[in-house]
């Protein structure tokens, strides 16, 4: 059975779609929108009780959490994107946990309060605090890329780069946050220019 990815490209499912395109694997996209009309319907809550997308079914293995799905797909299908050996497994896990805890929450606040929420719901104070606080993790990213020769591990683009870049995507309307971080700026531009990223993000239609 082909890999089934549940979600829509204009959601965190884009992360898994990007990974599937990188790996060149076949997949079936089951369109499930986030929220009451989709991911929170009983039939989908039965698969992912969190009520979120994405989730996937890979030959009977059901997983949710976009970045965990990416780690699974990289491990399963191997290739250059996959961690090679224990040290890289651990580094990929570290960068993924870092993306989810240190970077994504602030990046989501920046995105919501700069362009995603309807204007009356945007809170300038939340945005300015998030923009100030996100400098710390972005400087960590910059330093790691300088040290790693342009990649987060193993001197090549891997699932660690992809998982972190997915969270930097939330800062796309605020490119000024990457000012004075040339390594991060170049790394992110190169990541988004990859043919697999282009093919996956084209599915969003934006
Ligand atoms: N940590 C989860 C978050 C998933 C998530 O929050 N997805 C959003 C769409 S991007 C969602 O399904 N929201 C619907 C809802 O909360 O009702 C992941 O990365 O997969």
Short mmCIF file of C-alpha atoms and ligand atoms in Angstrom, two decimals:
data_model
loop_
_atom_site.label_atom_id
_atom_site.label_comp_id
_atom_site.label_asym_id
_atom_site.label_seq_id
_atom_site.Cartn_x
_atom_site.Cartn_y
_atom_site.Cartn_z
CA UNK A 1 0.00 0.00 0.00
CA UNK A 2 1.32 3.46 -0.88
CA UNK A 3 2.10 5.88 1.89
CA UNK A 4 -1.02 7.86 2.78
CA UNK A 5 -0.50 11.46 3.88
CA UNK A 6 -3.54 13.10 5.48
CA UNK A 7 -3.71 16.87 5.37
CA UNK A 8 -3.58 19.71 2.88
CA UNK A 9 -0.54 21.49 1.45
CA UNK A 10 -1.53 24.72 3.24
CA UNK A 11 -0.88 23.17 6.62
CA UNK A 12 2.02 21.47 8.37
CA UNK A 13 1.41 18.61 5.92
CA UNK A 14 3.65 20.61 3.55
CA UNK A 15 6.58 19.38 5.63
CA UNK A 16 5.81 15.76 4.91
CA UNK A 17 5.01 16.46 1.28
CA UNK A 18 8.41 18.13 0.92
CA UNK A 19 10.08 15.08 2.45
CA UNK A 20 8.16 12.67 0.22
CA UNK A 21 9.26 14.65 -2.85
CA UNK A 22 12.88 14.67 -1.66
CA UNK A 23 12.78 10.90 -1.31
CA UNK A 24 10.96 10.41 -4.60
CA UNK A 25 8.49 8.02 -2.97
CA UNK A 26 4.96 7.36 -4.07
CA UNK A 27 2.25 8.71 -1.83
CA UNK A 28 -1.46 9.23 -1.75
CA UNK A 29 -2.64 12.55 -0.39
CA UNK A 30 -5.90 12.28 1.53
CA UNK A 31 -7.29 15.80 1.69
CA UNK A 32 -8.16 16.60 5.30
CA UNK A 33 -8.42 20.27 6.23
CA UNK A 34 -7.39 21.36 9.72
CA UNK A 35 -10.29 21.90 12.13
CA UNK A 36 -13.90 21.00 12.73
CA UNK A 37 -14.74 20.25 9.11
CA UNK A 38 -11.76 17.94 8.68
CA UNK A 39 -9.18 16.80 11.20
CA UNK A 40 -11.61 16.98 14.13
CA UNK A 41 -14.28 14.80 12.52
CA UNK A 42 -14.77 11.52 14.38
CA UNK A 43 -13.34 9.39 11.57
CA UNK A 44 -10.06 11.35 11.64
CA UNK A 45 -9.95 11.70 15.43
CA UNK A 46 -9.99 7.90 15.41
CA UNK A 47 -6.66 8.01 13.56
CA UNK A 48 -5.10 11.10 15.16
CA UNK A 49 -6.83 11.83 18.48
CA UNK A 50 -5.11 15.24 18.60
CA UNK A 51 -7.42 16.50 15.88
CA UNK A 52 -4.50 17.84 13.84
CA UNK A 53 -2.94 17.33 10.43
CA UNK A 54 -0.72 15.93 9.16
CA UNK A 55 -0.84 12.27 10.01
CA UNK A 56 0.14 9.32 7.91
CA UNK A 57 -0.41 5.63 7.40
CA UNK A 58 2.65 3.83 6.11
CA UNK A 59 1.71 0.23 5.49
CA UNK A 60 -0.26 0.09 8.74
CA UNK A 61 2.09 2.24 10.80
CA UNK A 62 0.16 5.32 11.85
CA UNK A 63 2.16 8.37 12.90
CA UNK A 64 1.28 11.96 13.64
CA UNK A 65 3.63 14.91 14.29
CA UNK A 66 4.93 16.30 11.00
CA UNK A 67 8.61 16.30 11.91
CA UNK A 68 8.51 12.82 13.47
CA UNK A 69 6.93 11.59 10.23
CA UNK A 70 9.87 13.12 8.35
CA UNK A 71 12.39 11.36 10.59
CA UNK A 72 10.55 8.08 9.98
CA UNK A 73 10.50 8.55 6.20
CA UNK A 74 14.19 9.49 6.11
CA UNK A 75 15.15 6.43 8.16
CA UNK A 76 12.94 4.13 6.13
CA UNK A 77 14.00 5.25 2.67
CA UNK A 78 17.63 6.08 3.39
CA UNK A 79 19.60 8.09 0.88
CA UNK A 80 21.58 11.26 1.49
CA UNK A 81 18.83 12.87 3.56
CA UNK A 82 18.85 10.11 6.17
CA UNK A 83 21.04 10.14 9.25
CA UNK A 84 24.13 7.98 8.72
CA UNK A 85 24.85 6.21 11.98
CA UNK A 86 24.09 6.84 15.62
CA UNK A 87 25.69 10.27 15.94
CA UNK A 88 23.65 11.64 13.03
CA UNK A 89 20.47 9.92 14.32
CA UNK A 90 20.97 11.77 17.58
CA UNK A 91 21.82 15.07 15.91
CA UNK A 92 18.73 14.84 13.68
CA UNK A 93 16.59 14.18 16.77
CA UNK A 94 18.23 17.11 18.57
CA UNK A 95 17.64 19.56 15.72
CA UNK A 96 14.06 18.35 15.33
CA UNK A 97 13.30 18.80 19.04
CA UNK A 98 15.04 22.18 18.90
CA UNK A 99 12.96 23.26 15.93
CA UNK A 100 9.76 22.32 17.74
CA UNK A 101 10.59 23.83 21.11
CA UNK A 102 13.03 26.72 20.60
CA UNK A 103 12.07 27.99 17.15
CA UNK A 104 8.55 27.05 16.05
CA UNK A 105 6.54 28.61 18.91
CA UNK A 106 8.18 32.01 18.34
CA UNK A 107 8.01 31.67 14.55
CA UNK A 108 4.27 30.89 14.81
CA UNK A 109 3.75 34.02 16.91
CA UNK A 110 5.62 36.09 14.32
CA UNK A 111 3.53 34.59 11.51
CA UNK A 112 0.18 34.93 13.28
CA UNK A 113 0.69 38.50 14.42
CA UNK A 114 2.33 39.81 11.25
CA UNK A 115 0.03 38.40 8.56
CA UNK A 116 -1.98 35.28 9.40
CA UNK A 117 -4.55 36.56 11.87
CA UNK A 118 -7.24 38.97 10.70
CA UNK A 119 -5.86 42.47 11.24
CA UNK A 120 -8.02 43.35 14.26
CA UNK A 121 -6.73 40.25 16.09
CA UNK A 122 -3.04 41.03 15.58
CA UNK A 123 -1.31 42.25 18.73
CA UNK A 124 1.71 44.46 17.97
CA UNK A 125 3.23 43.78 21.41
CA UNK A 126 3.15 40.02 20.86
CA UNK A 127 4.81 40.48 17.46
CA UNK A 128 7.56 42.76 18.73
CA UNK A 129 8.35 40.46 21.68
CA UNK A 130 8.43 37.40 19.42
CA UNK A 131 10.68 39.22 16.92
CA UNK A 132 13.06 40.13 19.72
CA UNK A 133 13.03 36.67 21.32
CA UNK A 134 13.50 34.76 18.06
CA UNK A 135 16.92 36.35 17.61
CA UNK A 136 18.42 33.95 20.16
CA UNK A 137 17.50 30.70 18.36
CA UNK A 138 18.29 32.24 14.97
CA UNK A 139 21.78 33.12 16.20
CA UNK A 140 22.15 29.51 17.37
CA UNK A 141 21.16 28.40 13.85
CA UNK A 142 23.59 30.84 12.23
CA UNK A 143 26.49 29.68 14.41
CA UNK A 144 25.73 26.01 13.72
CA UNK A 145 25.64 26.61 9.97
CA UNK A 146 28.91 28.51 10.01
CA UNK A 147 30.50 25.69 12.02
CA UNK A 148 28.93 22.96 9.87
CA UNK A 149 29.99 24.44 6.54
CA UNK A 150 26.45 25.37 5.52
CA UNK A 151 24.51 22.35 6.84
CA UNK A 152 23.33 21.25 10.26
CA UNK A 153 25.07 17.88 10.13
CA UNK A 154 27.23 15.79 7.87
CA UNK A 155 28.15 18.45 5.31
CA UNK A 156 25.08 17.70 3.18
CA UNK A 157 21.38 18.57 3.19
CA UNK A 158 19.58 16.15 5.51
CA UNK A 159 16.30 15.69 7.33
CA UNK A 160 17.73 17.91 10.09
CA UNK A 161 17.98 20.84 7.65
CA UNK A 162 14.55 20.11 6.19
CA UNK A 163 12.84 19.94 9.59
CA UNK A 164 14.39 23.20 10.77
CA UNK A 165 13.80 24.98 7.43
CA UNK A 166 10.08 24.08 7.68
CA UNK A 167 9.89 26.22 10.81
CA UNK A 168 11.94 29.07 9.30
CA UNK A 169 9.28 29.10 6.54
CA UNK A 170 6.95 30.78 9.05
CA UNK A 171 9.23 33.81 8.95
CA UNK A 172 8.84 34.29 5.19
CA UNK A 173 7.07 37.63 5.51
CA UNK A 174 9.67 38.88 7.99
CA UNK A 175 12.97 38.40 6.12
CA UNK A 176 14.54 41.11 8.28
CA UNK A 177 14.90 38.57 11.08
CA UNK A 178 17.68 36.91 9.05
CA UNK A 179 19.56 40.18 8.52
CA UNK A 180 23.20 39.85 9.59
CA UNK A 181 22.87 36.05 9.46
CA UNK A 182 24.36 35.34 6.01
CA UNK A 183 24.84 31.61 6.55
CA UNK A 184 21.22 31.11 7.65
CA UNK A 185 19.93 33.28 4.82
CA UNK A 186 21.85 31.33 2.19
CA UNK A 187 21.02 27.95 3.76
CA UNK A 188 17.29 28.77 3.80
CA UNK A 189 17.27 30.11 0.23
CA UNK A 190 19.11 27.00 -0.99
CA UNK A 191 16.71 24.71 0.90
CA UNK A 192 13.65 26.36 -0.61
CA UNK A 193 15.21 26.29 -4.09
CA UNK A 194 15.62 22.51 -4.03
CA UNK A 195 13.52 20.88 -6.77
CA UNK A 196 11.62 18.80 -4.19
CA UNK A 197 10.78 21.90 -2.14
CA UNK A 198 9.65 23.73 -5.28
CA UNK A 199 7.44 20.80 -6.31
CA UNK A 200 5.88 20.41 -2.86
CA UNK A 201 5.35 24.12 -2.17
CA UNK A 202 3.79 24.55 -5.62
CA UNK A 203 0.97 22.33 -4.33
CA UNK A 204 0.02 25.14 -1.93
CA UNK A 205 -0.92 27.36 -4.84
CA UNK A 206 0.33 30.57 -3.17
N1 LIG B 1 2.91 19.50 16.26
C1 LIG B 1 1.97 19.13 15.23
C2 LIG B 1 1.02 20.30 15.03
C3 LIG B 1 -0.07 19.97 14.02
C4 LIG B 1 -1.05 21.13 13.89
O1 LIG B 1 -1.26 21.94 14.81
N2 LIG B 1 -1.69 21.21 12.71
C5 LIG B 1 -2.66 22.24 12.45
C6 LIG B 1 -2.62 22.64 10.98
S1 LIG B 1 -1.06 23.32 10.51
C7 LIG B 1 -4.05 21.68 12.69
O2 LIG B 1 -4.34 20.57 12.30
N3 LIG B 1 -4.97 22.46 13.30
C8 LIG B 1 -6.35 22.06 13.41
C9 LIG B 1 -6.95 22.25 14.73
O3 LIG B 1 -6.21 22.52 15.70
O4 LIG B 1 -8.17 22.14 14.84
C10 LIG B 1 2.70 18.76 13.94
O5 LIG B 1 3.78 19.34 13.69
O6 LIG B 1 2.24 17.91 13.19
#
